[in-house]
Tab-separated table of C-alpha atoms and ligand atoms in Angstrom:
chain	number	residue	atom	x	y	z
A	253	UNK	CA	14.214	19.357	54.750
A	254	UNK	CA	10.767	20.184	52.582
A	255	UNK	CA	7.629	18.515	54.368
A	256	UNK	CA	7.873	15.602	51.083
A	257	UNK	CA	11.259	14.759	52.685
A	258	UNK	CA	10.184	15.045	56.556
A	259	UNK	CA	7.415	12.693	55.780
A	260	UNK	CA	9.767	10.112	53.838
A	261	UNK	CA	12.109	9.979	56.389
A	262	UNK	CA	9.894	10.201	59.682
A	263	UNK	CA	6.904	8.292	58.651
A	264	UNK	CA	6.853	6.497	55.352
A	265	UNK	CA	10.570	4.545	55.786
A	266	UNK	CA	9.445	3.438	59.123
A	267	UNK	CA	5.773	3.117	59.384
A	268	UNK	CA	4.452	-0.873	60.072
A	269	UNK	CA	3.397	-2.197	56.822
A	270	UNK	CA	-0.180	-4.346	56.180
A	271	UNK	CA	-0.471	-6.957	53.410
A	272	UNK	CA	-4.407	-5.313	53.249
A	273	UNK	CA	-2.869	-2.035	52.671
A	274	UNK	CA	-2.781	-1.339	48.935
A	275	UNK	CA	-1.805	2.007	48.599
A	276	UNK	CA	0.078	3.389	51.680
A	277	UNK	CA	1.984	7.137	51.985
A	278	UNK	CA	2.590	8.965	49.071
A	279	UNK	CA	-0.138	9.193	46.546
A	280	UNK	CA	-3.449	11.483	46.586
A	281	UNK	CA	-5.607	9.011	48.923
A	282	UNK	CA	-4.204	5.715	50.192
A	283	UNK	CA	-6.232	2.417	49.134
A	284	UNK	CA	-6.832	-0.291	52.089
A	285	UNK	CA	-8.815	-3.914	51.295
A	286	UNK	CA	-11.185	-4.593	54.398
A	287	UNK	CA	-12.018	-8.196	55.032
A	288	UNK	CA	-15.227	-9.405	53.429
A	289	UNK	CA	-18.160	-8.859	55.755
A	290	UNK	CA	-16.766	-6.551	57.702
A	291	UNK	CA	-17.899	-3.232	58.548
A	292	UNK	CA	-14.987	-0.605	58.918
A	293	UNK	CA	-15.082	1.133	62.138
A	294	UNK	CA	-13.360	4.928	61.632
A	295	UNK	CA	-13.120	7.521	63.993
A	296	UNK	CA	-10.818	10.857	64.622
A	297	UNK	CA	-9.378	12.908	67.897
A	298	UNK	CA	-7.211	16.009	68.060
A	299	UNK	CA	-4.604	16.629	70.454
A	300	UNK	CA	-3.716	20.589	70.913
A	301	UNK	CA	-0.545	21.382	72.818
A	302	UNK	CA	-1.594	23.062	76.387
A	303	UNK	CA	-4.718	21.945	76.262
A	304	UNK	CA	-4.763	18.050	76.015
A	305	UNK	CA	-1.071	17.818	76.906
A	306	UNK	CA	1.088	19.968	78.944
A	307	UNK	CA	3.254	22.303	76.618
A	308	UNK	CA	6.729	20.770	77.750
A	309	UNK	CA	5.433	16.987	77.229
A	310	UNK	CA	8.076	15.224	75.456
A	311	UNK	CA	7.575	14.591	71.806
A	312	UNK	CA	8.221	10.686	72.489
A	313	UNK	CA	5.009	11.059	75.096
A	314	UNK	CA	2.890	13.221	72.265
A	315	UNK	CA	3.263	10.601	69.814
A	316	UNK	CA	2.183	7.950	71.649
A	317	UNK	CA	-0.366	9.595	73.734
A	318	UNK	CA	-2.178	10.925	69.865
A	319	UNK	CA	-2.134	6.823	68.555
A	320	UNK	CA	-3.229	5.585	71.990
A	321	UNK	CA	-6.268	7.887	72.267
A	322	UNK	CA	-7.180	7.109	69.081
A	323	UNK	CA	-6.677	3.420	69.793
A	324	UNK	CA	-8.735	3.275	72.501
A	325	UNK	CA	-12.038	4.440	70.879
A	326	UNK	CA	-11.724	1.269	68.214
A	327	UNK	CA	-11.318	-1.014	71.510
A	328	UNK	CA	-14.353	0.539	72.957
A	329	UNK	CA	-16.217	-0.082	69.622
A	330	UNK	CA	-14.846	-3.675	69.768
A	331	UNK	CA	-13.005	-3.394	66.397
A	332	UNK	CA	-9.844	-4.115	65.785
A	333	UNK	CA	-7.510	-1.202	64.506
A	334	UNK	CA	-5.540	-1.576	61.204
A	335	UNK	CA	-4.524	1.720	59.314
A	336	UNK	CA	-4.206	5.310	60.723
A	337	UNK	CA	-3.742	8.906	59.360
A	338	UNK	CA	-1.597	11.705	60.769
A	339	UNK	CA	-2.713	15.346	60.428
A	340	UNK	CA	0.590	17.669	61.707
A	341	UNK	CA	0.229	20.677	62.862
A	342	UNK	CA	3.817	22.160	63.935
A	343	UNK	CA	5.557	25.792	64.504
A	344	UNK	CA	8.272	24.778	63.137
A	345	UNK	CA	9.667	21.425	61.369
A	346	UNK	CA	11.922	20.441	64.571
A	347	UNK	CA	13.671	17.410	63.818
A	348	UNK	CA	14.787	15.986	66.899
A	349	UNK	CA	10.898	16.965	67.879
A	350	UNK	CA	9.953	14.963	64.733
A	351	UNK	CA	12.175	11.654	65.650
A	352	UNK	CA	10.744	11.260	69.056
A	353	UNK	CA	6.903	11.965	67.540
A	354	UNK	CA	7.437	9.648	65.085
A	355	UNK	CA	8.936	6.851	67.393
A	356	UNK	CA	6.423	6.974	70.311
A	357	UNK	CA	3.949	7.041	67.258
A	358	UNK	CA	5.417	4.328	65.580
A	359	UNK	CA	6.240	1.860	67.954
A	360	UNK	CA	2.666	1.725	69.427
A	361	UNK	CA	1.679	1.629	65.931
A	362	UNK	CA	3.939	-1.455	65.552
A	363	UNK	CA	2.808	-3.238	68.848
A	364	UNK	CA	-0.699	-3.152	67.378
A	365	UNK	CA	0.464	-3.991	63.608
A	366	UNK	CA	-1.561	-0.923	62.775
A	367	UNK	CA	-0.286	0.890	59.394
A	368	UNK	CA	0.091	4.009	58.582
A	369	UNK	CA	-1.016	5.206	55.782
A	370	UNK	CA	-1.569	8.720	54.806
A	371	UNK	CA	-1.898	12.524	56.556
A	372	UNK	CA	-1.340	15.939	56.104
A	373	UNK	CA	1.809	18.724	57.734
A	374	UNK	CA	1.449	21.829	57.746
A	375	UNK	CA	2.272	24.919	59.492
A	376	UNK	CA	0.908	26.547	62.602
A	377	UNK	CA	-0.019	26.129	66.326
A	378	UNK	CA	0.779	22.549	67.411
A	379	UNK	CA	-1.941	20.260	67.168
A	380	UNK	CA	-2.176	16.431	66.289
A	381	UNK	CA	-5.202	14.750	64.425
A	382	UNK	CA	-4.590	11.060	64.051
A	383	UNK	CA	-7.603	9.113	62.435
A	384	UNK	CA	-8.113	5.945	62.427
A	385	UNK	CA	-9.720	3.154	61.096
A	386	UNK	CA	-10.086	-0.976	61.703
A	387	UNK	CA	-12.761	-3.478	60.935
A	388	UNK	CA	-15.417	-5.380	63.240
A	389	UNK	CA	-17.887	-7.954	61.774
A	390	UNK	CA	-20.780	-6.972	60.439
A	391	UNK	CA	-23.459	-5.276	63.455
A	392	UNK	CA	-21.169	-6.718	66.360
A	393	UNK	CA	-19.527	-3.937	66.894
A	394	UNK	CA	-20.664	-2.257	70.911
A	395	UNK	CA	-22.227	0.606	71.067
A	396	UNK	CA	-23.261	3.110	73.967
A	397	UNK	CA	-26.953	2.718	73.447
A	398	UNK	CA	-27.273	-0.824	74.054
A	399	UNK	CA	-27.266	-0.732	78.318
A	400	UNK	CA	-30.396	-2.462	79.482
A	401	UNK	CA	-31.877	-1.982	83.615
A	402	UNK	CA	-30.932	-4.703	85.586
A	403	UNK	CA	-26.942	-4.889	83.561
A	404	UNK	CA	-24.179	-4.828	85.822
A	405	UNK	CA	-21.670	-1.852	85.072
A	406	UNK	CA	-17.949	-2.928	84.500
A	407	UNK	CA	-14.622	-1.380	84.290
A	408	UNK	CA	-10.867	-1.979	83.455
A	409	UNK	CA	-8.099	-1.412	85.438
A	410	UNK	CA	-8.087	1.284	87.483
A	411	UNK	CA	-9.327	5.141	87.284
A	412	UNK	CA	-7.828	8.446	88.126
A	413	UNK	CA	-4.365	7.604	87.944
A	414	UNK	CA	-4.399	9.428	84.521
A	415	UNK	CA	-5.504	12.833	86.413
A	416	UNK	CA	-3.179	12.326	89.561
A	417	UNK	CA	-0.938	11.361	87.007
A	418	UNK	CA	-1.211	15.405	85.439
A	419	UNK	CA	-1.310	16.741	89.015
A	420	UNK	CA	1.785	15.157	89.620
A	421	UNK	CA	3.761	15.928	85.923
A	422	UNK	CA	2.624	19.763	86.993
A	423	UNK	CA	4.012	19.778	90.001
A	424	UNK	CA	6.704	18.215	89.107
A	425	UNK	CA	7.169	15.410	91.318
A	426	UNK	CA	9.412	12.585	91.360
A	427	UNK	CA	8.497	9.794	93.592
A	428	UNK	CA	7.982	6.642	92.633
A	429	UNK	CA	4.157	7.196	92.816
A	430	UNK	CA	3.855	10.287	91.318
A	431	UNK	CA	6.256	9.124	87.888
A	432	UNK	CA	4.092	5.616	88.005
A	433	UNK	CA	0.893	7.608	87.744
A	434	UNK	CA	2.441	10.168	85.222
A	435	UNK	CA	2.997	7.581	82.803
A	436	UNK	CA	-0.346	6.747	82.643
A	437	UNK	CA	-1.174	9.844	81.968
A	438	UNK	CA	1.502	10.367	79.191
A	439	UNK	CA	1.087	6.720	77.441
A	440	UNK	CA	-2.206	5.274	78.238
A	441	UNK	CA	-2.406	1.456	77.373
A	442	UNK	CA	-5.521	0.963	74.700
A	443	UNK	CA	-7.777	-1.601	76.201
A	444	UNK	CA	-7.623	-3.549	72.651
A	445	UNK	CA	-7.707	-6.873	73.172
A	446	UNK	CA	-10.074	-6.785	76.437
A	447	UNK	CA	-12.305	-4.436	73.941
A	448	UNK	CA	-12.284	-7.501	71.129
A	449	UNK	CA	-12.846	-9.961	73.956
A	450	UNK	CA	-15.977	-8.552	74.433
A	451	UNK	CA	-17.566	-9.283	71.505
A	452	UNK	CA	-21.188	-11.096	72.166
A	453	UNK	CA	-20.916	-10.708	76.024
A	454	UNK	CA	-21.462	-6.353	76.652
A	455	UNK	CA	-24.462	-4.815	75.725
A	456	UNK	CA	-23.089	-1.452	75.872
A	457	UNK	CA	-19.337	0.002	75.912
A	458	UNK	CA	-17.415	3.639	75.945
A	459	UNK	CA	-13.565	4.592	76.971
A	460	UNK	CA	-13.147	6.597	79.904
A	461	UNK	CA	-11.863	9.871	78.214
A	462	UNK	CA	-13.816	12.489	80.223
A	463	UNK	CA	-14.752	10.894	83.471
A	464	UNK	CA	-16.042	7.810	84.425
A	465	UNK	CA	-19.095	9.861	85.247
A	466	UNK	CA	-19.007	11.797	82.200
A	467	UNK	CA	-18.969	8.914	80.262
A	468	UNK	CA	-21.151	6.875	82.020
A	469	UNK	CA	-23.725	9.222	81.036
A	470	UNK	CA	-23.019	9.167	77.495
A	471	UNK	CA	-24.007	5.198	77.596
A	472	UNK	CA	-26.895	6.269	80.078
A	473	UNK	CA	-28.524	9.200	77.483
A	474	UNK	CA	-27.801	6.718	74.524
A	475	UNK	CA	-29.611	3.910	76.140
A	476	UNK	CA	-32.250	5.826	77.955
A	477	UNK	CA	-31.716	4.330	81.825
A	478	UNK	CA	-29.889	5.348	84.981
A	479	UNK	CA	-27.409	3.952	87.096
A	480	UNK	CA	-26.651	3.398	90.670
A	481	UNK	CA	-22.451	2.876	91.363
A	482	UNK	CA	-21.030	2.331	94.772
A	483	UNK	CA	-17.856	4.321	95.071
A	484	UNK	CA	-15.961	1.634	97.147
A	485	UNK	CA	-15.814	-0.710	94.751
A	486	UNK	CA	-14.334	1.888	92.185
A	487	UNK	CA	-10.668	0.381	91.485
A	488	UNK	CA	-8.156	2.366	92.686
A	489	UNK	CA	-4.256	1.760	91.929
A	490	UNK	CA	-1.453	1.071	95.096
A	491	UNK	CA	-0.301	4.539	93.728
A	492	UNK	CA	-3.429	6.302	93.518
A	493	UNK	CA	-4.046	5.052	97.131
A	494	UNK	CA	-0.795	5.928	98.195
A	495	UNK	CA	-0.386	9.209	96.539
A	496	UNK	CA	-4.100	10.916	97.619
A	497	UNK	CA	-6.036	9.959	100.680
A	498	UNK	CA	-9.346	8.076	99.950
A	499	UNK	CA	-11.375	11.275	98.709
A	500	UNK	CA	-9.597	12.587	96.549
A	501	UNK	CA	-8.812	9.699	94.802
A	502	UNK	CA	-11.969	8.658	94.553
A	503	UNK	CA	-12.756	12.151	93.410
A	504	UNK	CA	-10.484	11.634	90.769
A	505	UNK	CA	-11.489	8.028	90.087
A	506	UNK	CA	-14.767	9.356	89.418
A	507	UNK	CA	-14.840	12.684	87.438
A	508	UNK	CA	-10.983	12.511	86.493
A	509	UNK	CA	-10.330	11.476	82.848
A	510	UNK	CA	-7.891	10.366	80.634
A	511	UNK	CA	-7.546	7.194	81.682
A	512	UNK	CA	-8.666	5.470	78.606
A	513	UNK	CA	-9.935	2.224	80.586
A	514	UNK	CA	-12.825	0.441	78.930
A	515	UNK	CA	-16.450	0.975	80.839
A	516	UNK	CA	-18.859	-1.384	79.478
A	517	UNK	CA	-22.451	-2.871	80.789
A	518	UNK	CA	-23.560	-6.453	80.350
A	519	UNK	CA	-25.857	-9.247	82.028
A	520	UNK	CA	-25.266	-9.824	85.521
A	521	UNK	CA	-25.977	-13.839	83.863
A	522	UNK	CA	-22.270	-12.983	82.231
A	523	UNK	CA	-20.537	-11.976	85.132
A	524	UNK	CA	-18.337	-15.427	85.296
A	525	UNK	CA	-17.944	-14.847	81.372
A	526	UNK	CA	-16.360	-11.269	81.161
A	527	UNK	CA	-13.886	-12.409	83.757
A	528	UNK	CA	-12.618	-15.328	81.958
A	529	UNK	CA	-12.360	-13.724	79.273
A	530	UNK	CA	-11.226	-10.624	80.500
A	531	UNK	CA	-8.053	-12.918	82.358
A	532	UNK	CA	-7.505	-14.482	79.388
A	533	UNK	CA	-5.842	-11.300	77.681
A	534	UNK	CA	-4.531	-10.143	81.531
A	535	UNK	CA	-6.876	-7.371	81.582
A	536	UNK	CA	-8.477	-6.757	85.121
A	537	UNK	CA	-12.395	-6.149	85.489
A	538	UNK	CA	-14.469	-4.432	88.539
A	539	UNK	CA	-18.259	-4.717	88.833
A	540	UNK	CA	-18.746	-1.171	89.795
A	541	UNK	CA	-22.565	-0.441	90.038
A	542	UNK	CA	-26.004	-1.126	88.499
A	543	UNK	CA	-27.529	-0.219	85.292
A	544	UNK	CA	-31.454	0.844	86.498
A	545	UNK	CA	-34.518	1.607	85.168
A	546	UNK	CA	-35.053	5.247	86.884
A	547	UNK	CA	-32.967	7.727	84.656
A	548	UNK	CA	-30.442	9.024	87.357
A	549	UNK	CA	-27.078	8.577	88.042
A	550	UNK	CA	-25.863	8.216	91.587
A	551	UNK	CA	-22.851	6.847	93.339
A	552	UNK	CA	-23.389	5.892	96.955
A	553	UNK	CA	-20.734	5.325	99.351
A	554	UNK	CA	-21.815	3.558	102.245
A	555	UNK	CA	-25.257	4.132	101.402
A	556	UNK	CA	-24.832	7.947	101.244
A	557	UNK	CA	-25.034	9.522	97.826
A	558	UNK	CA	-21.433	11.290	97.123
A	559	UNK	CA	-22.010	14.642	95.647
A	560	UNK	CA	-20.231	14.867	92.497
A	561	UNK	CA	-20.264	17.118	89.740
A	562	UNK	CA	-21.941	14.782	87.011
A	563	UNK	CA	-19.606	16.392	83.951
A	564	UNK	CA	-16.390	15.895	82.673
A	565	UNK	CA	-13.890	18.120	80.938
A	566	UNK	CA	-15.968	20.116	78.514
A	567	UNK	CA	-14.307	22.091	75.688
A	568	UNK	CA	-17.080	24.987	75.292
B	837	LIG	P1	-1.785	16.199	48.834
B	837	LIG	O1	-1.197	17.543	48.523
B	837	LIG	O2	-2.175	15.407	47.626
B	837	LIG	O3	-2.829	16.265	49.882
B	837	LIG	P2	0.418	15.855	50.566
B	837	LIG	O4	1.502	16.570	49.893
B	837	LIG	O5	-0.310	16.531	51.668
B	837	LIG	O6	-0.590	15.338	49.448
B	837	LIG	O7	0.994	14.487	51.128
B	837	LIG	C1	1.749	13.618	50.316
B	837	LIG	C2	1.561	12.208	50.805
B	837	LIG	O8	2.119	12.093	52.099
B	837	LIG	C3	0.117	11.769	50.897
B	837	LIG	O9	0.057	10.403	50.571
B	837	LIG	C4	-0.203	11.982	52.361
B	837	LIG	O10	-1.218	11.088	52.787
B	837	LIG	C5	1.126	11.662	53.015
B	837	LIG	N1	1.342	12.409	54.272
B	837	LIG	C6	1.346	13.748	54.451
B	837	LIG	N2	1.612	14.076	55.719
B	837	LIG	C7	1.765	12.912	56.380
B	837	LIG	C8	2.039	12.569	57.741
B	837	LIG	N3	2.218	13.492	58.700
B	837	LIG	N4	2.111	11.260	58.051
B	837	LIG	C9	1.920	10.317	57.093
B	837	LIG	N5	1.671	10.559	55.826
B	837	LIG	C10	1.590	11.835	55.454
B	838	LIG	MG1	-2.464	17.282	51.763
């Protein structure tokens, strides 16, 4: 098959289609119809094999993993996703490789009625660029730079399972723990809905790609304030807990990434707010620390400052 005939049959027959969407696959630039007064919300993230996935990851897991990433920076903008690109990168065109890509790709693309719409395959090293775009009403989307002393610092779910998660896919083990944390890891679950739900009630949000730390500071340098956390009340999964003692999943709670949970600051008045609302689409919350006025970040345990590196993964 020519790449015209890999796309047809991979990605155009299949791919979710969008009433808004009036010009999908197959011409020079595809043509999409945004709601009126909205602003469109865009933004882009490579994967490279060996380096943001292990280099036996199956395809199924590759697909998913390059949509969910992707996914998860719209939810942490509080937009909702609608249309996507795919830029391919492969060796070769593997077709059984290509079916399970397209599938994990498509089927998350589905489950969030996202279409889509255009990309580019070529030749070369593997590497996956999905881009993607939704809509948020005009100047309500959150950014990082809104965090204000005195907000109360939030996050979804749980953290470092995504980095155990690695640990465990590397060394390749099998119990029920170490597969449970894997899969987050390999298909991380966009905080979507929780990230539209906060609409009106954070003042500042980012997804945990690089480290709750790491990221933390991003909203801390954008908003120009500190932050005190307190490390026990960092929400740690049963498997997390019962695959690492206390430490080191903390340690990995803290500075692992991946995990693609939602970390967002907002009035300690809406408290009682962002957990209604955050139960209402089954999303689970944890008040985690302190947004203050003195421009470090430190998480205490105890009362004792824990002494972790303050950066994430770092590419240069
Ligand atoms: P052009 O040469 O004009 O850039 P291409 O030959 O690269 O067009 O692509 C043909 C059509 O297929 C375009 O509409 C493009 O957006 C789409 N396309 C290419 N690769 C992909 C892909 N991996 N997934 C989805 N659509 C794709
Ligand atoms: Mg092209």
């Amino acid at each position: 098959m020519n790449e015209f005939e890999l796309i047809e049959r991979f990605f155009r027959r299949t791919a979710q289609a969008r009433p808004d969407v009036a010009l999908g696959i197959g011409d020079d630039a595809a043509l999409v119809t945004p709601d009126a007064g909205m602003q469109i919300a865009i933004s882009t993230d490579t994967l490279v094999n060996g380096v943001h996935f292990p280099a036996d990851f199956p395809a199924y897991d590759v697909g998913y993993r390059a949509l969910a990433v992707n996914l998860s920076d719209l939810a942490a903008m509080a937009a909702e996703p609608r249309w996507a690109l795919l830029a391919l990168t492969l060796p070769a065109a593997d077709e059984s490789w290509l079916q399970g890509f397209a599938t994990g790709f498509l089927e998350l693309a589905r489950e969030y009625q996202v279409a889509l719409i255009g990309g580019d395959m070529t030749q070369g090293p593997m590497s996956v660029t999905v881009t993607i775009l939704g809509q948020v009403p005009a100047g309500r989307a959150i950014k990082r730079s809104g965090a204000q002393p005195g907000d109360r610092i939030f996050v979804t779910g749980t953290l470092g399972d995504a980095y155990l998660g690695l640990k465990a896919h590397e060394a390749n083990q099998v119990s029920a723990e170490a597969i449970w944390l894997r899969g987050r890891f390999a298909r991380p679950r966009p905080r979507v809905q929780a990230g539209l739900a906060l609409r009106g009630l954070a003042n500042s949000m980012i997804d945990v790609s690089d480290g709750l730390l790491a990221d933390l500071q991003h909203i801390l340098d954008e908003s120009g304030v500190g932050a005190r956390l307190d490390a026990a009340r960092l929400p740690l999964s049963d498997a997390a807990r019962a695959y690492a003692d206390r430490d080191a999943a903390l340690a990995a709670a803290a500075t692992g990434g991946d995990d693609y949970e939602l970390l967002f600051t907002a009035g300690a008045d809406r408290d009682a707010d962002i957990r209604a609302r955050a139960a209402d689409v089954g999303c689970p919350v944890a008040a985690v620390g302190d947004i203050t006025e003195a421009r470090d970040l430190v998480v205490l345990d105890g009362g004792l400052p824990l002494p972790y590196p303050r950066l994430g993964y770092r590419h240069f």
